[in-house]
Amino acid sequence: MSKIKYYSKEGLQRLNEELHQLITVARPAASANIAEARDKGDLSENAEYDAAKEAQGLTELKIANLQNEIANARLIDESKLDASKVLVFSVVKLKNLKTNTTVTYTLVPESESDFKAGKLSAESPIARGLLGHKQGDKVDVKVPAGVIPFEILEISRA
């Protein structure tokens, strides 16, 4: 049984585009490579044919996995989320009470996380520690390196 995953409209669109590319470009290219290798003669000693068959198998596996992921995807309606507490798609401005620094993160589904862009997976230790809390709350977040005390300065929607 597959796990249900939540996506923004953009995240689900990226999955569909990737699936479309695999089906319309990668799959025909894999078939063409097999045909080309087959035309080169004896299949029992044809490493190019074996490699082309393996590449086709990997492409088909990716297609099946993406189709399964899309079938189990759930779209989150960001407009219906409560902005008074930290949820997925919240933009959270935090103050690290240990270092006195301020950071801003957007909490997103795991599949859309990008730490460099400030998009923090909702399944990360920091996000899990913040979920459900309100502006002004002081939260001790357990991370692999210990405990980080944060104050939630601001919550807004992405």
Coordinates of N, CA, C and O in Angstrom, one line a residue:
M1 N 0.8 -1.2 0.0 CA 0.0 0.0 0.0 C 0.9 1.2 0.0 O 1.8 1.4 0.7
S2 N 0.5 2.2 -0.8 CA 1.3 3.4 -1.0 C 0.9 4.5 0.0 O -0.3 4.5 0.4
K3 N 1.9 5.3 0.4 CA 1.6 6.3 1.4 C 1.1 7.5 0.6 O 1.6 7.9 -0.4
I4 N 0.0 8.1 1.2 CA -0.5 9.4 0.6 C 0.4 10.5 0.9 O 0.9 10.6 2.0
K5 N 0.7 11.3 -0.1 CA 1.5 12.5 0.0 C 0.8 13.7 -0.4 O -0.1 13.6 -1.3
Y6 N 1.1 14.8 0.2 CA 0.4 16.1 -0.1 C 1.2 17.0 -0.9 O 2.5 17.0 -0.7
Y7 N 0.6 17.7 -1.9 CA 1.3 18.5 -2.8 C 0.6 19.8 -3.0 O -0.6 19.9 -2.9
S8 N 1.4 20.8 -3.3 CA 0.8 22.1 -3.8 C 0.5 21.9 -5.2 O 0.9 20.9 -5.8
K9 N -0.3 22.8 -5.8 CA -0.6 22.7 -7.2 C 0.6 22.7 -8.1 O 0.7 21.9 -9.0
E10 N 1.6 23.5 -7.7 CA 2.9 23.5 -8.5 C 3.6 22.2 -8.4 O 4.2 21.7 -9.4
G11 N 3.7 21.6 -7.2 CA 4.4 20.4 -7.0 C 3.7 19.2 -7.8 O 4.4 18.4 -8.4
L12 N 2.4 19.1 -7.8 CA 1.7 18.1 -8.5 C 1.9 18.3 -10.0 O 2.1 17.3 -10.8
Q13 N 1.9 19.5 -10.4 CA 2.1 19.8 -11.8 C 3.5 19.4 -12.3 O 3.7 18.8 -13.4
R14 N 4.5 19.6 -11.4 CA 5.9 19.1 -11.8 C 5.9 17.6 -11.9 O 6.6 17.1 -12.8
L15 N 5.2 16.9 -11.1 CA 5.2 15.4 -11.2 C 4.5 15.0 -12.5 O 5.0 14.1 -13.2
N16 N 3.4 15.7 -12.9 CA 2.7 15.3 -14.1 C 3.6 15.6 -15.3 O 3.6 14.9 -16.3
E17 N 4.4 16.7 -15.3 CA 5.3 17.1 -16.4 C 6.4 16.1 -16.5 O 6.8 15.7 -17.6
E18 N 6.9 15.6 -15.4 CA 8.0 14.6 -15.4 C 7.5 13.3 -16.0 O 8.1 12.7 -16.8
L19 N 6.3 12.9 -15.6 CA 5.7 11.7 -16.1 C 5.4 11.8 -17.6 O 5.8 10.9 -18.4
H20 N 4.9 13.0 -18.1 CA 4.7 13.2 -19.5 C 6.0 13.1 -20.3 O 6.0 12.5 -21.3
Q21 N 7.1 13.7 -19.7 CA 8.4 13.6 -20.4 C 8.9 12.2 -20.5 O 9.4 11.8 -21.5
L22 N 8.7 11.4 -19.4 CA 9.2 10.0 -19.5 C 8.4 9.2 -20.5 O 9.0 8.4 -21.2
I23 N 7.1 9.4 -20.6 CA 6.2 8.7 -21.5 C 6.5 9.1 -22.9 O 6.5 8.2 -23.8
T24 N 6.6 10.4 -23.2 CA 6.6 10.9 -24.6 C 8.0 11.0 -25.2 O 8.2 11.0 -26.4
V25 N 9.1 11.1 -24.3 CA 10.4 11.2 -24.8 C 11.3 10.1 -24.4 O 11.9 9.4 -25.3
A26 N 11.4 9.8 -23.1 CA 12.3 8.7 -22.7 C 11.9 7.3 -23.1 O 12.8 6.5 -23.5
R27 N 10.6 7.0 -23.0 CA 10.2 5.7 -23.4 C 10.4 5.4 -24.9 O 11.0 4.4 -25.2
P28 N 10.1 6.3 -25.8 CA 10.4 6.1 -27.2 C 11.9 6.0 -27.5 O 12.3 5.2 -28.4
A29 N 12.6 6.8 -26.8 CA 14.1 6.8 -27.0 C 14.7 5.5 -26.6 O 15.6 4.9 -27.3
A30 N 14.2 4.9 -25.5 CA 14.6 3.6 -25.0 C 14.3 2.5 -26.0 O 15.1 1.6 -26.3
S31 N 13.1 2.6 -26.6 CA 12.7 1.6 -27.6 C 13.6 1.7 -28.9 O 14.0 0.7 -29.5
A32 N 13.9 2.9 -29.3 CA 14.7 3.2 -30.4 C 16.1 2.6 -30.2 O 16.7 2.1 -31.1
N33 N 16.6 2.8 -29.0 CA 18.0 2.3 -28.7 C 18.0 0.8 -28.7 O 19.0 0.2 -29.2
I34 N 16.9 0.1 -28.3 CA 16.9 -1.3 -28.3 C 16.8 -1.8 -29.8 O 17.6 -2.7 -30.2
A35 N 16.0 -1.1 -30.6 CA 15.9 -1.5 -32.0 C 17.3 -1.3 -32.7 O 17.7 -2.2 -33.5
E36 N 17.9 -0.2 -32.4 CA 19.2 0.0 -33.0 C 20.3 -1.0 -32.6 O 21.0 -1.5 -33.5
A37 N 20.3 -1.4 -31.4 CA 21.2 -2.4 -30.9 C 20.9 -3.8 -31.5 O 21.8 -4.6 -31.8
R38 N 19.6 -4.1 -31.6 CA 19.1 -5.3 -32.2 C 19.6 -5.5 -33.6 O 20.0 -6.6 -34.1
D39 N 19.6 -4.4 -34.4 CA 20.1 -4.4 -35.7 C 21.5 -4.7 -35.9 O 22.0 -5.0 -37.0
K40 N 22.3 -4.6 -34.8 CA 23.7 -4.8 -34.9 C 24.2 -6.3 -34.9 O 25.3 -6.6 -34.8
G41 N 23.2 -7.2 -34.8 CA 23.6 -8.6 -34.9 C 23.2 -9.4 -33.7 O 22.3 -9.2 -33.0
D42 N 24.1 -10.4 -33.4 CA 23.9 -11.5 -32.4 C 23.6 -10.9 -31.1 O 24.4 -10.2 -30.5
L43 N 22.4 -11.1 -30.5 CA 22.0 -10.6 -29.3 C 22.6 -11.2 -28.1 O 22.7 -10.6 -27.0
S44 N 23.1 -12.4 -28.2 CA 23.7 -13.1 -27.1 C 25.0 -12.5 -26.6 O 25.5 -12.6 -25.5
E45 N 25.7 -11.8 -27.5 CA 27.0 -11.2 -27.2 C 27.0 -9.6 -27.4 O 28.0 -9.0 -27.7
N46 N 25.8 -9.1 -27.4 CA 25.6 -7.7 -27.7 C 25.4 -6.9 -26.4 O 24.3 -6.8 -25.9
A47 N 26.5 -6.3 -25.9 CA 26.4 -5.5 -24.6 C 25.6 -4.3 -24.8 O 24.9 -3.8 -23.9
E48 N 25.6 -3.7 -26.0 CA 24.8 -2.5 -26.2 C 23.3 -2.8 -26.1 O 22.5 -2.0 -25.6
Y49 N 22.9 -4.0 -26.6 CA 21.5 -4.4 -26.5 C 21.1 -4.6 -25.0 O 20.0 -4.2 -24.6
D50 N 22.0 -5.3 -24.2 CA 21.7 -5.5 -22.8 C 21.6 -4.2 -22.1 O 20.7 -4.0 -21.2
A51 N 22.4 -3.2 -22.4 CA 22.4 -1.9 -21.7 C 21.1 -1.2 -22.1 O 20.5 -0.5 -21.3
A52 N 20.7 -1.3 -23.4 CA 19.5 -0.6 -23.8 C 18.2 -1.2 -23.1 O 17.3 -0.5 -22.7
K53 N 18.2 -2.6 -23.0 CA 17.1 -3.2 -22.3 C 17.1 -2.8 -20.8 O 16.0 -2.6 -20.3
E54 N 18.2 -2.7 -20.2 CA 18.3 -2.3 -18.8 C 17.8 -0.9 -18.6 O 17.0 -0.6 -17.7
A55 N 18.2 0.0 -19.5 CA 17.8 1.4 -19.5 C 16.2 1.5 -19.7 O 15.6 2.3 -19.0
Q56 N 15.7 0.7 -20.6 CA 14.3 0.6 -20.8 C 13.6 0.2 -19.5 O 12.5 0.8 -19.1
G57 N 14.1 -0.8 -18.8 CA 13.5 -1.3 -17.6 C 13.5 -0.2 -16.5 O 12.5 -0.1 -15.8
L58 N 14.6 0.5 -16.4 CA 14.7 1.6 -15.4 C 13.7 2.7 -15.8 O 13.0 3.3 -14.9
T59 N 13.5 3.0 -17.1 CA 12.5 4.0 -17.5 C 11.1 3.6 -17.1 O 10.3 4.4 -16.6
E60 N 10.8 2.3 -17.4 CA 9.5 1.8 -17.1 C 9.2 1.8 -15.6 O 8.1 2.1 -15.1
L61 N 10.3 1.5 -14.8 CA 10.1 1.6 -13.3 C 9.8 3.0 -12.8 O 9.0 3.2 -12.0
K62 N 10.6 4.0 -13.4 CA 10.3 5.4 -13.0 C 8.9 5.8 -13.4 O 8.2 6.4 -12.6
I63 N 8.4 5.3 -14.6 CA 7.0 5.7 -15.0 C 6.0 5.1 -14.0 O 5.1 5.7 -13.6
A64 N 6.2 3.8 -13.7 CA 5.3 3.1 -12.8 C 5.3 3.8 -11.4 O 4.2 4.0 -10.8
N65 N 6.5 4.2 -10.9 CA 6.6 4.8 -9.6 C 5.9 6.2 -9.6 O 5.2 6.5 -8.6
L66 N 6.1 6.9 -10.7 CA 5.5 8.3 -10.8 C 4.0 8.1 -10.9 O 3.2 8.9 -10.2
Q67 N 3.5 7.2 -11.7 CA 2.0 7.0 -11.8 C 1.4 6.6 -10.4 O 0.4 7.1 -10.1
N68 N 2.1 5.8 -9.7 CA 1.7 5.4 -8.3 C 1.7 6.6 -7.4 O 0.7 6.8 -6.6
E69 N 2.7 7.4 -7.5 CA 2.8 8.6 -6.6 C 1.7 9.6 -6.9 O 1.1 10.2 -6.0
I70 N 1.4 9.8 -8.2 CA 0.4 10.7 -8.6 C -1.0 10.2 -8.2 O -1.8 10.9 -7.8
A71 N -1.2 8.9 -8.3 CA -2.5 8.3 -7.9 C -2.7 8.5 -6.4 O -3.9 8.6 -6.0
N72 N -1.6 8.5 -5.6 CA -1.8 8.7 -4.2 C -1.6 10.1 -3.7 O -1.5 10.4 -2.5
A73 N -1.4 11.0 -4.6 CA -1.2 12.4 -4.3 C -2.5 13.1 -3.9 O -3.6 12.8 -4.4
R74 N -2.4 14.0 -3.0 CA -3.6 14.8 -2.5 C -3.1 16.3 -2.6 O -2.1 16.7 -2.2
L75 N -4.0 17.1 -3.2 CA -3.7 18.5 -3.5 C -4.2 19.2 -2.2 O -5.3 19.0 -1.7
I76 N -3.4 20.1 -1.7 CA -3.7 20.9 -0.6 C -4.2 22.3 -1.1 O -3.6 23.0 -1.9
D77 N -5.4 22.6 -0.6 CA -6.0 24.0 -0.9 C -5.4 25.0 0.1 O -5.9 25.0 1.2
E78 N -4.4 25.7 -0.3 CA -3.7 26.6 0.6 C -4.6 27.7 1.1 O -4.4 28.2 2.2
S79 N -5.7 28.1 0.4 CA -6.5 29.1 0.8 C -7.4 28.8 2.0 O -7.9 29.6 2.7
K80 N -7.5 27.5 2.3 CA -8.4 27.0 3.4 C -7.6 26.7 4.7 O -8.2 26.2 5.6
L81 N -6.3 27.0 4.7 CA -5.5 26.7 5.8 C -5.6 27.9 6.8 O -5.6 29.0 6.5
D82 N -5.6 27.5 8.1 CA -5.6 28.5 9.2 C -4.3 29.2 9.3 O -3.2 28.6 9.5
A83 N -4.3 30.5 9.2 CA -3.1 31.3 9.3 C -2.7 31.7 10.7 O -1.6 32.3 10.9
S84 N -3.4 31.3 11.7 CA -3.1 31.7 13.0 C -2.1 30.7 13.7 O -1.6 31.0 14.8
K85 N -1.9 29.6 13.1 CA -0.9 28.6 13.6 C -0.1 28.0 12.5 O -0.4 28.1 11.4
V86 N 1.0 27.4 12.9 CA 2.0 26.9 12.0 C 1.4 25.6 11.4 O 1.1 24.6 12.1
L87 N 1.3 25.6 10.0 CA 0.8 24.4 9.3 C 1.7 24.3 8.0 O 2.6 25.1 7.8
V88 N 1.5 23.3 7.3 CA 2.2 23.1 6.0 C 1.8 24.4 5.1 O 0.6 24.8 5.2
F89 N 2.7 24.9 4.4 CA 2.6 26.1 3.6 C 2.6 27.4 4.4 O 2.3 28.5 3.9
S90 N 2.9 27.3 5.7 CA 3.1 28.5 6.5 C 4.5 29.1 6.2 O 5.4 28.3 6.1
V91 N 4.6 30.4 6.2 CA 5.8 31.1 6.2 C 6.1 31.5 7.6 O 5.3 32.3 8.2
V92 N 7.1 31.0 8.2 CA 7.4 31.2 9.6 C 8.7 32.0 9.8 O 9.7 31.5 9.4
K93 N 8.6 33.1 10.5 CA 9.8 33.8 10.9 C 10.1 33.5 12.3 O 9.2 33.6 13.2
L94 N 11.3 33.0 12.6 CA 11.7 32.5 13.9 C 12.9 33.2 14.4 O 13.8 33.7 13.6
K95 N 13.0 33.3 15.7 CA 14.2 33.8 16.3 C 14.8 32.6 17.1 O 14.1 32.0 18.0
N96 N 16.0 32.3 16.8 CA 16.8 31.3 17.5 C 17.2 32.0 18.8 O 18.0 32.9 18.8
L97 N 16.7 31.5 20.0 CA 17.0 32.2 21.2 C 18.4 31.9 21.8 O 18.8 32.6 22.6
K98 N 19.0 30.9 21.2 CA 20.4 30.6 21.6 C 21.4 31.5 21.0 O 22.3 32.0 21.6
T99 N 21.2 31.7 19.6 CA 22.2 32.5 18.9 C 21.7 33.9 18.6 O 22.4 34.7 18.0
N100 N 20.4 34.2 18.9 CA 19.8 35.5 18.7 C 19.7 35.8 17.2 O 19.8 37.0 16.9
T101 N 19.6 34.9 16.3 CA 19.5 35.1 14.9 C 18.0 34.9 14.5 O 17.3 34.1 15.1
T102 N 17.7 35.5 13.4 CA 16.3 35.4 12.8 C 16.4 34.6 11.5 O 17.2 34.9 10.7
V103 N 15.5 33.7 11.3 CA 15.4 32.9 10.1 C 14.0 32.9 9.6 O 13.0 32.9 10.5
T104 N 13.7 32.7 8.3 CA 12.4 32.5 7.8 C 12.3 31.3 7.0 O 13.2 31.1 6.1
Y105 N 11.4 30.4 7.2 CA 11.2 29.2 6.5 C 9.8 29.1 6.0 O 8.8 29.6 6.6
T106 N 9.6 28.5 4.8 CA 8.3 28.1 4.3 C 8.2 26.6 4.5 O 9.1 25.9 4.0
L107 N 7.2 26.1 5.2 CA 7.0 24.7 5.5 C 6.3 24.1 4.3 O 5.2 24.6 4.0
V108 N 6.9 23.1 3.7 CA 6.3 22.5 2.5 C 6.3 21.0 2.6 O 7.0 20.4 3.5
P109 N 5.5 20.3 1.8 CA 5.6 18.8 1.8 C 7.0 18.4 1.5 O 7.8 19.1 0.8
E110 N 7.3 17.2 1.9 CA 8.7 16.7 1.8 C 9.2 16.7 0.3 O 10.3 17.1 0.1
S111 N 8.3 16.4 -0.6 CA 8.7 16.3 -2.0 C 9.1 17.7 -2.6 O 9.7 17.8 -3.7
E112 N 8.7 18.8 -1.9 CA 9.0 20.1 -2.5 C 10.0 20.9 -1.7 O 10.3 22.1 -1.9
S113 N 10.7 20.2 -0.7 CA 11.6 20.9 0.1 C 12.9 21.3 -0.6 O 13.3 20.6 -1.5
D114 N 13.4 22.5 -0.3 CA 14.6 23.0 -0.9 C 15.2 24.0 0.2 O 14.8 25.1 0.2
F115 N 16.1 23.4 1.0 CA 16.6 24.2 2.1 C 17.3 25.5 1.7 O 17.1 26.5 2.3
K116 N 18.0 25.5 0.5 CA 18.7 26.7 0.1 C 17.7 27.8 -0.3 O 18.0 29.0 -0.2
A117 N 16.5 27.4 -0.7 CA 15.4 28.3 -1.0 C 14.5 28.7 0.2 O 13.5 29.4 0.0
G118 N 14.9 28.1 1.3 CA 14.1 28.4 2.5 C 12.9 27.6 2.6 O 12.0 27.9 3.4
K119 N 12.8 26.5 1.8 CA 11.6 25.6 1.9 C 12.0 24.4 2.7 O 12.7 23.6 2.3
L120 N 11.4 24.3 3.9 CA 11.7 23.3 4.9 C 10.6 22.2 4.8 O 9.5 22.5 4.9
S121 N 11.1 21.0 4.7 CA 10.1 19.8 4.8 C 9.3 19.8 6.0 O 9.9 20.0 7.1
A122 N 8.0 19.7 5.9 CA 7.1 19.6 7.1 C 7.5 18.4 7.9 O 7.0 18.3 9.1
E123 N 8.3 17.5 7.4 CA 8.6 16.3 8.2 C 10.0 16.4 8.8 O 10.4 15.5 9.5
S124 N 10.6 17.5 8.7 CA 11.9 17.8 9.3 C 11.7 18.0 10.8 O 10.7 18.4 11.3
P125 N 12.8 17.8 11.6 CA 12.7 18.0 13.0 C 12.2 19.4 13.4 O 11.4 19.5 14.3
I126 N 12.8 20.4 12.8 CA 12.4 21.8 13.1 C 10.9 22.0 12.8 O 10.1 22.5 13.7
A127 N 10.5 21.6 11.6 CA 9.1 21.8 11.2 C 8.1 21.0 12.2 O 7.1 21.6 12.6
R128 N 8.4 19.8 12.5 CA 7.6 19.0 13.3 C 7.5 19.7 14.7 O 6.4 19.6 15.3
G129 N 8.5 20.3 15.2 CA 8.5 21.0 16.5 C 7.7 22.2 16.5 O 7.2 22.7 17.5
L130 N 7.5 22.8 15.3 CA 6.8 24.1 15.2 C 5.3 23.9 14.8 O 4.5 24.8 15.2
L131 N 4.9 22.8 14.2 CA 3.6 22.6 13.7 C 2.6 22.7 14.9 O 2.7 22.2 15.9
G132 N 1.5 23.5 14.6 CA 0.4 23.7 15.6 C 0.6 24.8 16.5 O -0.3 25.2 17.2
H133 N 1.8 25.4 16.6 CA 2.1 26.5 17.5 C 1.7 27.8 16.9 O 1.5 27.9 15.7
K134 N 1.5 28.8 17.7 CA 1.0 30.1 17.3 C 2.1 31.2 17.4 O 3.1 31.0 18.1
Q135 N 1.8 32.4 16.8 CA 2.8 33.5 16.9 C 3.0 33.9 18.4 O 2.1 33.9 19.1
G136 N 4.3 34.1 18.7 CA 4.6 34.5 20.1 C 5.0 33.3 20.9 O 5.6 33.5 22.0
D137 N 4.7 32.1 20.5 CA 5.0 30.9 21.3 C 6.5 30.7 21.3 O 7.2 31.0 20.3
K138 N 7.0 30.2 22.4 CA 8.4 29.8 22.5 C 8.5 28.3 22.5 O 7.7 27.7 23.3
V139 N 9.3 27.7 21.6 CA 9.2 26.3 21.4 C 10.7 25.7 21.4 O 11.6 26.3 20.8
D140 N 10.8 24.7 22.2 CA 12.1 24.0 22.2 C 12.0 22.8 21.2 O 11.2 21.9 21.4
V141 N 12.8 22.9 20.2 CA 12.8 22.0 19.1 C 13.9 21.0 19.2 O 15.1 21.4 19.3
K142 N 13.6 19.7 19.3 CA 14.6 18.7 19.3 C 15.1 18.3 17.9 O 14.4 18.0 17.1
V143 N 16.4 18.5 17.8 CA 17.1 18.2 16.5 C 18.2 17.2 16.8 O 18.6 17.0 18.0
P144 N 18.8 16.6 15.8 CA 19.9 15.6 16.1 C 21.0 16.2 16.9 O 21.7 15.5 17.7
A145 N 21.3 17.5 16.8 CA 22.4 18.1 17.6 C 22.0 18.5 19.0 O 22.8 19.0 19.7
G146 N 20.8 18.3 19.4 CA 20.3 18.7 20.7 C 19.0 19.4 20.7 O 18.1 19.0 19.9
V147 N 18.8 20.5 21.4 CA 17.6 21.2 21.5 C 17.8 22.7 21.2 O 18.8 23.3 21.7
I148 N 17.0 23.2 20.3 CA 17.1 24.6 19.9 C 15.9 25.4 20.3 O 14.8 25.0 20.0
P149 N 16.1 26.4 21.1 CA 14.9 27.2 21.6 C 14.6 28.3 20.5 O 15.4 29.0 20.1
F150 N 13.3 28.3 20.0 CA 12.9 29.2 19.1 C 11.7 30.0 19.6 O 10.9 29.6 20.4
E151 N 11.6 31.3 19.1 CA 10.4 32.0 19.3 C 9.8 32.3 18.0 O 10.5 32.7 17.0
I152 N 8.5 32.0 17.9 CA 7.8 32.3 16.6 C 7.4 33.7 16.5 O 6.5 34.2 17.3
L153 N 8.0 34.5 15.6 CA 7.8 35.9 15.5 C 6.6 36.3 14.6 O 5.9 37.2 14.9
E154 N 6.5 35.5 13.6 CA 5.4 35.8 12.6 C 5.0 34.6 11.8 O 5.9 33.7 11.5
I155 N 3.8 34.5 11.5 CA 3.2 33.4 10.6 C 2.4 34.0 9.5 O 1.6 34.9 9.8
S156 N 2.7 33.6 8.3 CA 1.9 34.1 7.2 C 1.7 32.9 6.2 O 2.3 31.8 6.4
R157 N 1.0 33.1 5.2 CA 0.8 32.1 4.1 C 1.7 32.3 2.9 O 2.0 33.5 2.6
A158 N 2.1 31.2 2.3 CA 3.0 31.3 1.2 C 2.3 31.9 0.0 O 1.1 31.9 -0.1

